[in-house]
Short mmCIF file of C-alpha atoms and ligand atoms in Angstrom, two decimals:
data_model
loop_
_atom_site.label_atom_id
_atom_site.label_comp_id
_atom_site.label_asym_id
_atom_site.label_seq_id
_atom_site.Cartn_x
_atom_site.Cartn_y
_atom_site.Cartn_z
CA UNK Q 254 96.41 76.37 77.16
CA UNK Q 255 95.34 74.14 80.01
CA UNK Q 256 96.72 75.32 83.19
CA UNK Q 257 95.87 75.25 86.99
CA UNK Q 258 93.59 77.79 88.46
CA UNK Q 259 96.38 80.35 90.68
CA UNK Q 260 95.76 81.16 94.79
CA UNK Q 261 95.29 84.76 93.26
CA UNK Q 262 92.69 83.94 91.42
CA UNK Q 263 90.98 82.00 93.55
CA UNK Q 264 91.49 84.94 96.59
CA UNK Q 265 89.81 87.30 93.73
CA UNK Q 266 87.03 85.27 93.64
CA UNK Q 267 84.75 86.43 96.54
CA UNK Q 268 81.46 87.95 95.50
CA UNK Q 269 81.72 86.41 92.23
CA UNK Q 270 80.21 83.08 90.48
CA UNK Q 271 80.43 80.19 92.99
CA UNK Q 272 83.95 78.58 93.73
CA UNK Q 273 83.81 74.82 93.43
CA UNK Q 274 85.88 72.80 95.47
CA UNK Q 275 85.76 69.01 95.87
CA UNK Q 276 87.88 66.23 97.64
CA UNK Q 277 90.41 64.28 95.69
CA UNK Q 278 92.53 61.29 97.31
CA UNK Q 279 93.45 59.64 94.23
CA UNK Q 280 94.02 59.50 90.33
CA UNK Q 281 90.31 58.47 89.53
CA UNK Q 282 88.77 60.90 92.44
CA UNK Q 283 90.83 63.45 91.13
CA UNK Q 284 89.55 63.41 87.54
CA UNK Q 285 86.22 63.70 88.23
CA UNK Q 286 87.01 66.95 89.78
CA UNK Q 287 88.67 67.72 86.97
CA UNK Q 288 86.02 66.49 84.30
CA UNK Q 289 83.32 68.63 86.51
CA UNK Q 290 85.29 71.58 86.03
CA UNK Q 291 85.80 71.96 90.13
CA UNK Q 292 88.19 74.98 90.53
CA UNK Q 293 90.02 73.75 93.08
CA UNK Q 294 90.79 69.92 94.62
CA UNK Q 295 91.07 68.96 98.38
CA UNK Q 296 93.38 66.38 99.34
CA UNK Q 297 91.34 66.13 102.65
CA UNK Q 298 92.97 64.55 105.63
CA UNK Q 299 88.75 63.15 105.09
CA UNK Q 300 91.09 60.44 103.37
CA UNK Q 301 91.66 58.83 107.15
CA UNK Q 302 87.86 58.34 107.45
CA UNK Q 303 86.56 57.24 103.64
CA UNK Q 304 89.64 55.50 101.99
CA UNK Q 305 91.53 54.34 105.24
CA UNK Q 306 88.82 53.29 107.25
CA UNK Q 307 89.75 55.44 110.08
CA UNK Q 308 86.45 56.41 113.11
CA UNK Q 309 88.35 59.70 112.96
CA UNK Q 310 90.61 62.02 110.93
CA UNK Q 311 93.42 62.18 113.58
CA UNK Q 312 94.65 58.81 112.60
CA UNK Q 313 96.39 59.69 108.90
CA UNK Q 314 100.21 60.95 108.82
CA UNK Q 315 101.75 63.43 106.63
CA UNK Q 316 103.91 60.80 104.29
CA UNK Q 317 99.72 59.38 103.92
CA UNK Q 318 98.72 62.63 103.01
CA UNK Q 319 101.78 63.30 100.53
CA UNK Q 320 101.63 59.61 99.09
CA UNK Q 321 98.07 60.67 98.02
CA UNK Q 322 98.05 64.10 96.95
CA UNK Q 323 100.81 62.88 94.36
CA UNK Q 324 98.54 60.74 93.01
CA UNK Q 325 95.92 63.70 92.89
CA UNK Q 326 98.38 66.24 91.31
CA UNK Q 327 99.86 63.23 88.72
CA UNK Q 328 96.09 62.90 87.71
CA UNK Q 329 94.78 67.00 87.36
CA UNK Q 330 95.58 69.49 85.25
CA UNK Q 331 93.83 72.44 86.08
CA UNK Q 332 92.33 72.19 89.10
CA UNK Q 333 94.25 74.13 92.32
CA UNK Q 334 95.44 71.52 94.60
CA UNK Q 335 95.16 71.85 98.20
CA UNK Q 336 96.57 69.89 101.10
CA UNK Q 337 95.13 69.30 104.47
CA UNK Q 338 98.00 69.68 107.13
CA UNK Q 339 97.00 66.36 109.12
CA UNK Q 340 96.93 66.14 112.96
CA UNK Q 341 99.60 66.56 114.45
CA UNK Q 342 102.08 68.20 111.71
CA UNK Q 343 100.98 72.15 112.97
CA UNK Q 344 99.98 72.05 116.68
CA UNK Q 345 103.16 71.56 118.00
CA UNK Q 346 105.23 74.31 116.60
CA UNK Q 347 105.56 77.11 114.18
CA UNK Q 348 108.97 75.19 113.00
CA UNK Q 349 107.55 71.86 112.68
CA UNK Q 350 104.32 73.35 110.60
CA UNK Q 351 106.35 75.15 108.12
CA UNK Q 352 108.46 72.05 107.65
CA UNK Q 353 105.57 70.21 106.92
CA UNK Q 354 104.04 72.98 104.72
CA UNK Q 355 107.77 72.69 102.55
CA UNK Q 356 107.39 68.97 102.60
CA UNK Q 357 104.06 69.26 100.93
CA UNK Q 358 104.62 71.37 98.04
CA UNK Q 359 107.94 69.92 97.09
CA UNK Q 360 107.07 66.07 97.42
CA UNK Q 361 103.22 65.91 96.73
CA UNK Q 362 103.96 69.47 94.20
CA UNK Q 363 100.19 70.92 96.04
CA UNK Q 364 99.96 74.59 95.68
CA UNK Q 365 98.56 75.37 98.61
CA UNK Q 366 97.87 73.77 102.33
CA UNK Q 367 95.01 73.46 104.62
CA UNK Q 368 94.99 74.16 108.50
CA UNK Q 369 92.24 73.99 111.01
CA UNK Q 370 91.29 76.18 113.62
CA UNK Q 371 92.49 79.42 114.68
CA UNK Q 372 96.36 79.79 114.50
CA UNK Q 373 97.73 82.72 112.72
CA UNK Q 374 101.31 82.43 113.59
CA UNK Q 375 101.24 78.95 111.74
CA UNK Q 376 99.74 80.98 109.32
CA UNK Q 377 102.04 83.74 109.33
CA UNK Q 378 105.19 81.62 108.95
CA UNK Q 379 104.01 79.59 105.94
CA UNK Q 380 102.58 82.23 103.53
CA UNK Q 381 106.12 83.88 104.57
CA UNK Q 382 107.83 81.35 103.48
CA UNK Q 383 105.55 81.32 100.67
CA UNK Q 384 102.88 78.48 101.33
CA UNK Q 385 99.75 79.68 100.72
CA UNK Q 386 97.24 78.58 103.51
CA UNK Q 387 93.52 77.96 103.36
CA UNK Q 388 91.68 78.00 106.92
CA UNK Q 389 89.34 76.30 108.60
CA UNK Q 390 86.95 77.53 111.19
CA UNK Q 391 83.60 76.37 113.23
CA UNK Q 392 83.51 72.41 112.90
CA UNK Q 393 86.84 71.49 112.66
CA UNK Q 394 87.07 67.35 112.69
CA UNK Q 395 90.34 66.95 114.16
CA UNK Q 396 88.85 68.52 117.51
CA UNK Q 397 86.36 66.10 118.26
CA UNK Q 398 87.59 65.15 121.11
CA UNK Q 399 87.37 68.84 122.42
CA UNK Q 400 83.93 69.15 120.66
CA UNK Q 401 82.44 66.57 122.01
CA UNK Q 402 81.51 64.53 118.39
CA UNK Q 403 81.10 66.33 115.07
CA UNK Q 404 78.57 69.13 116.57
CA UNK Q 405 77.41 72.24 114.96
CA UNK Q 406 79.40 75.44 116.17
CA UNK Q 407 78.83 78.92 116.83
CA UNK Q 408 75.46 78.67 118.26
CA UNK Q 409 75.61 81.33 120.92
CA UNK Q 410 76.39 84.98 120.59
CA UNK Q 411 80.20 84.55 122.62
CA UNK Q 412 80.44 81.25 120.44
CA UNK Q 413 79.89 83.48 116.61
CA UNK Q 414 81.96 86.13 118.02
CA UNK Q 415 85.02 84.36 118.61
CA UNK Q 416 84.25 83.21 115.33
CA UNK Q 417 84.27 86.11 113.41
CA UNK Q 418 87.32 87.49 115.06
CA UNK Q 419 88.65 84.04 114.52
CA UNK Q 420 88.04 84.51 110.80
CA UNK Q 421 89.54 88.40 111.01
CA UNK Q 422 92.73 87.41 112.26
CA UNK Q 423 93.07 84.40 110.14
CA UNK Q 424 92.62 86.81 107.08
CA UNK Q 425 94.85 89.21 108.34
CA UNK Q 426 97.64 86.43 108.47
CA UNK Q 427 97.40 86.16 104.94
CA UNK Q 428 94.93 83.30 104.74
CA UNK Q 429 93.79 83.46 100.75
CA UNK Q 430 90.24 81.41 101.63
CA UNK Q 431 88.49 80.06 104.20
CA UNK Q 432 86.61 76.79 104.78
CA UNK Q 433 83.46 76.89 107.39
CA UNK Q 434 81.98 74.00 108.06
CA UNK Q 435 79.03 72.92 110.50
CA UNK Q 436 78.33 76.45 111.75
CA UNK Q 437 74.58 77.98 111.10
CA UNK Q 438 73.61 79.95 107.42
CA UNK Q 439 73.20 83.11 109.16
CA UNK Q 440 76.83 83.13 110.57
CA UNK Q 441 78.69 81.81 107.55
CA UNK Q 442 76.87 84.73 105.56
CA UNK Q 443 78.16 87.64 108.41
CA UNK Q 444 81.26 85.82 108.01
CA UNK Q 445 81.19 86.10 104.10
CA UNK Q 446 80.12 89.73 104.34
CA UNK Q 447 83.24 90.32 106.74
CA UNK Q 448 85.87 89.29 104.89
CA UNK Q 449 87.56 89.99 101.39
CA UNK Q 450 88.97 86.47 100.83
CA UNK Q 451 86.17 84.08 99.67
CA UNK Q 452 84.47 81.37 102.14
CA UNK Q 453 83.71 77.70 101.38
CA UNK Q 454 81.21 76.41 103.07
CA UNK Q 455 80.57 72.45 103.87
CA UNK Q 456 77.00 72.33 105.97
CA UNK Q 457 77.29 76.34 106.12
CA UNK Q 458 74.48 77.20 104.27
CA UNK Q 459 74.22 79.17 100.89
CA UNK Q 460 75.68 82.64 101.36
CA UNK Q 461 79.39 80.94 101.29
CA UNK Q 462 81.60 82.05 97.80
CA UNK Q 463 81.57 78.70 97.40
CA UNK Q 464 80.85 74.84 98.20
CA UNK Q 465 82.79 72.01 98.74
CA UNK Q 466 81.88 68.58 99.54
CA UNK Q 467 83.77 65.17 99.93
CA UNK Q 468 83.10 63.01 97.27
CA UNK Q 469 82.47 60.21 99.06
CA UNK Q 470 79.61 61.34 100.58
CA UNK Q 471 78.37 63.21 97.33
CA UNK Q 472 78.70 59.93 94.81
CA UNK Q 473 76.99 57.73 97.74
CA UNK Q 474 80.42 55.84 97.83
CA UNK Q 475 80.46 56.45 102.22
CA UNK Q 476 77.60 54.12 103.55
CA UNK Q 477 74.37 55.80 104.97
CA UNK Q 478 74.08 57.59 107.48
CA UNK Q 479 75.06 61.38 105.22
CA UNK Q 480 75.18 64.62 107.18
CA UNK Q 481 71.81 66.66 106.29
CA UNK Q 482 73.84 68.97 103.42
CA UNK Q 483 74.80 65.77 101.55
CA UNK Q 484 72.62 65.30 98.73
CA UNK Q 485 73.87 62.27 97.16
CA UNK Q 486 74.08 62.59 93.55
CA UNK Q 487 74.51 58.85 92.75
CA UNK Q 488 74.80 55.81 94.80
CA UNK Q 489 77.96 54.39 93.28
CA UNK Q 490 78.72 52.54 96.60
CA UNK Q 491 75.00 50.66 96.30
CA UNK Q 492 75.93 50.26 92.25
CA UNK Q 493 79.46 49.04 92.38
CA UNK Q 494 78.63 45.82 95.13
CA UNK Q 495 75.70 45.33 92.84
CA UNK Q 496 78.42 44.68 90.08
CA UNK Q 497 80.74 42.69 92.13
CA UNK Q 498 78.22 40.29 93.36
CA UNK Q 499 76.82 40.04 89.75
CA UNK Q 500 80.45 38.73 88.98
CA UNK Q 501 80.90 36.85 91.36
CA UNK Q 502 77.63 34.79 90.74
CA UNK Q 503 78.87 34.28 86.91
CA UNK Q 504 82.18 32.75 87.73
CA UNK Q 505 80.43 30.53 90.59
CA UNK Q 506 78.21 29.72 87.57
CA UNK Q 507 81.12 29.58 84.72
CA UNK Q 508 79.37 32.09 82.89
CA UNK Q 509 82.61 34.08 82.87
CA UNK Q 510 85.08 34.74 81.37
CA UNK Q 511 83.43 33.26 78.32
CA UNK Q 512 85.60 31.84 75.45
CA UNK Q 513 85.10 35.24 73.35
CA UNK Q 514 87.23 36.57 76.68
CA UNK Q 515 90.28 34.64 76.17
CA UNK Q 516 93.22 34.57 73.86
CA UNK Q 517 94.30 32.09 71.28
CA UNK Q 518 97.59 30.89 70.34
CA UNK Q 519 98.91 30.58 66.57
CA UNK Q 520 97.24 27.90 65.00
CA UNK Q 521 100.33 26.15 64.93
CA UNK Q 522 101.33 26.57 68.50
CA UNK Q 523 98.30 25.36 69.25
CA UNK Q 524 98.75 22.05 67.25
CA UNK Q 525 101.71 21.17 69.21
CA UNK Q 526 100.39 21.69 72.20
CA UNK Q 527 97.72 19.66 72.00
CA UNK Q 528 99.73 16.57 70.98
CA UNK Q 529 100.93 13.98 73.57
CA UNK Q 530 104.07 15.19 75.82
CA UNK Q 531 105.41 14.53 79.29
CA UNK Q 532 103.19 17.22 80.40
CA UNK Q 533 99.31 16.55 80.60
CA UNK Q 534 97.82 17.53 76.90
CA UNK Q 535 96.56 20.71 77.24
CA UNK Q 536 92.97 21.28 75.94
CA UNK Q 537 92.10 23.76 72.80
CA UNK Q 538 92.69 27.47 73.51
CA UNK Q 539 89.77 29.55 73.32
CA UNK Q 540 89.14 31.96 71.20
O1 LIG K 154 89.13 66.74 105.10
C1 LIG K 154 88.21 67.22 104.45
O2 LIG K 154 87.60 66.57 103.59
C2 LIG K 154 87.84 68.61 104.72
C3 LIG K 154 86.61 69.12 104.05
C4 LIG K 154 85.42 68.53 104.67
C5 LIG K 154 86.55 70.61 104.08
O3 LIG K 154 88.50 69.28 105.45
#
């Protein structure tokens, strides 16, 4: 029987065969996760920045977020959906963040939510009221501001330990996996090595229990320039304005749609209409 991958089994999956996780913002992104066998699916608040046409990710609402990951859980069957918790719908309270976390999983039906940064009480509350939570440590987009741009973190000794306690405490909120993201190899592998729930790294190196990327960036949809851990593995944004521009040449040329493209009416139909009328006679269907 097809059925979705569980948070249990994904939280058992540290030290084990690579955990695949990929964006999904809609029913065609979210079955090619599904046909590449990704275990789990990100409704990433990404979605401000390479569907909306956002600069940033602080600009996308929860009812955006929701309206989406519908479409992603509508289109996936066994894939574990997650939702980002977008800007603004955890930082101002513990209240507000669990009613987001309930507004998730009953309207978009996600089994899980995403937070960034370091805030285990948020935590706390929502796996309490049973939410699980995925977190998000080192370059967390929705703190540019505060970064400075989208900089890699944890470069200094203070820096990875704050970090790794970061990480701790977020584990021992009942966190079941962890995304790090922009923060060097060598700290996402003590971070690995630290905890018992499994990290997914995005520009973290190799040690991570797993990889996720936004597709986007990985089917060379977003236009150039890609972070250095993007290897594009097609260039479907390059292909698909090829293709429109190819159309759009043929019906400046009449070249489409050809008569083979069109429908006919019943010979009879067809008879009548072509005779003399009030209305202008109109001319043979095509085939
Ligand atoms: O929003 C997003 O796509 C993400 C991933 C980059 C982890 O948070």
């Amino acid at each position: 029987m097809r059925r979705r991958k569980t948070v249990p089994e994904i939280r058992a999956a540290s030290g084990r065969e690579p955990l695949v996780m990929l964006t999904a913002y809609d029913a065609p992104t979210a079955r090619w996760g599904e046909a590449a066998g990704a275990d789990m699916l990100l409704v990433g608040d990404s979605l401000a920045m390479v569907v909306l046409g956002h600069e940033t990710t602080l600009d996308v609402t929860l009812d955006e977020m929701i309206h989406h990951a519908r479409a992603v859980v509508r289109a996936s069957a066994t894939p574990l959906v997650v939702g980002d918790l977008p800007f603004g719908s955890y930082q101002v309270s513990v209240e507000a963040t669990v009613a987001a976390g309930v507004r998730y999983l009953r309207e978009a039906g996600v089994q899980a939510v995403k937070l960034e940064g370091a805030w285990p009480d948020r935590v706390r509350a929502l796996v309490r009221a049973g939410i699980p939570v995925m977190g998000h440590l080192g370059l967390t987009p929705q703190s540019v501001h505060a970064m400075g741009g989208y900089r890699v973190q944890a470069r200094t000794e203070a820096a990875v330990r704050e970090l790794l306690g970061d990480a701790v405490r977020l584990e021992a909120a009942g966190c079941f996996a962890l995304v790090l993201e922009g923060v060097p190899s060598e700290v996402a592998a003590a971070v690995t090595d630290r905890l018992g729930v499994p990290t997914i790294g995005i520009g973290a190196g190799p040690a991570c229990d797993g990889q996720v990327l936004v597709v986007h960036d990985l089917l060379g949809i977003s236009p150039p320039p890609r972070p250095r851990f993007v290897r594009p593995y097609a260039l479907l944004g390059q292909a698909a304005a090829d293709a429109l521009r190819r159309w759009a040449a043929d019906v400046r040329a009449r070249r489409v749609p050809t008569a083979e493209q069109g429908y006919r009416l019943p010979a009879a139909a067809g008879r009548a209409l072509t005779g003399a009328g009030t209305h202008p006679p109109i001319r043979e269907v095509a085939p």
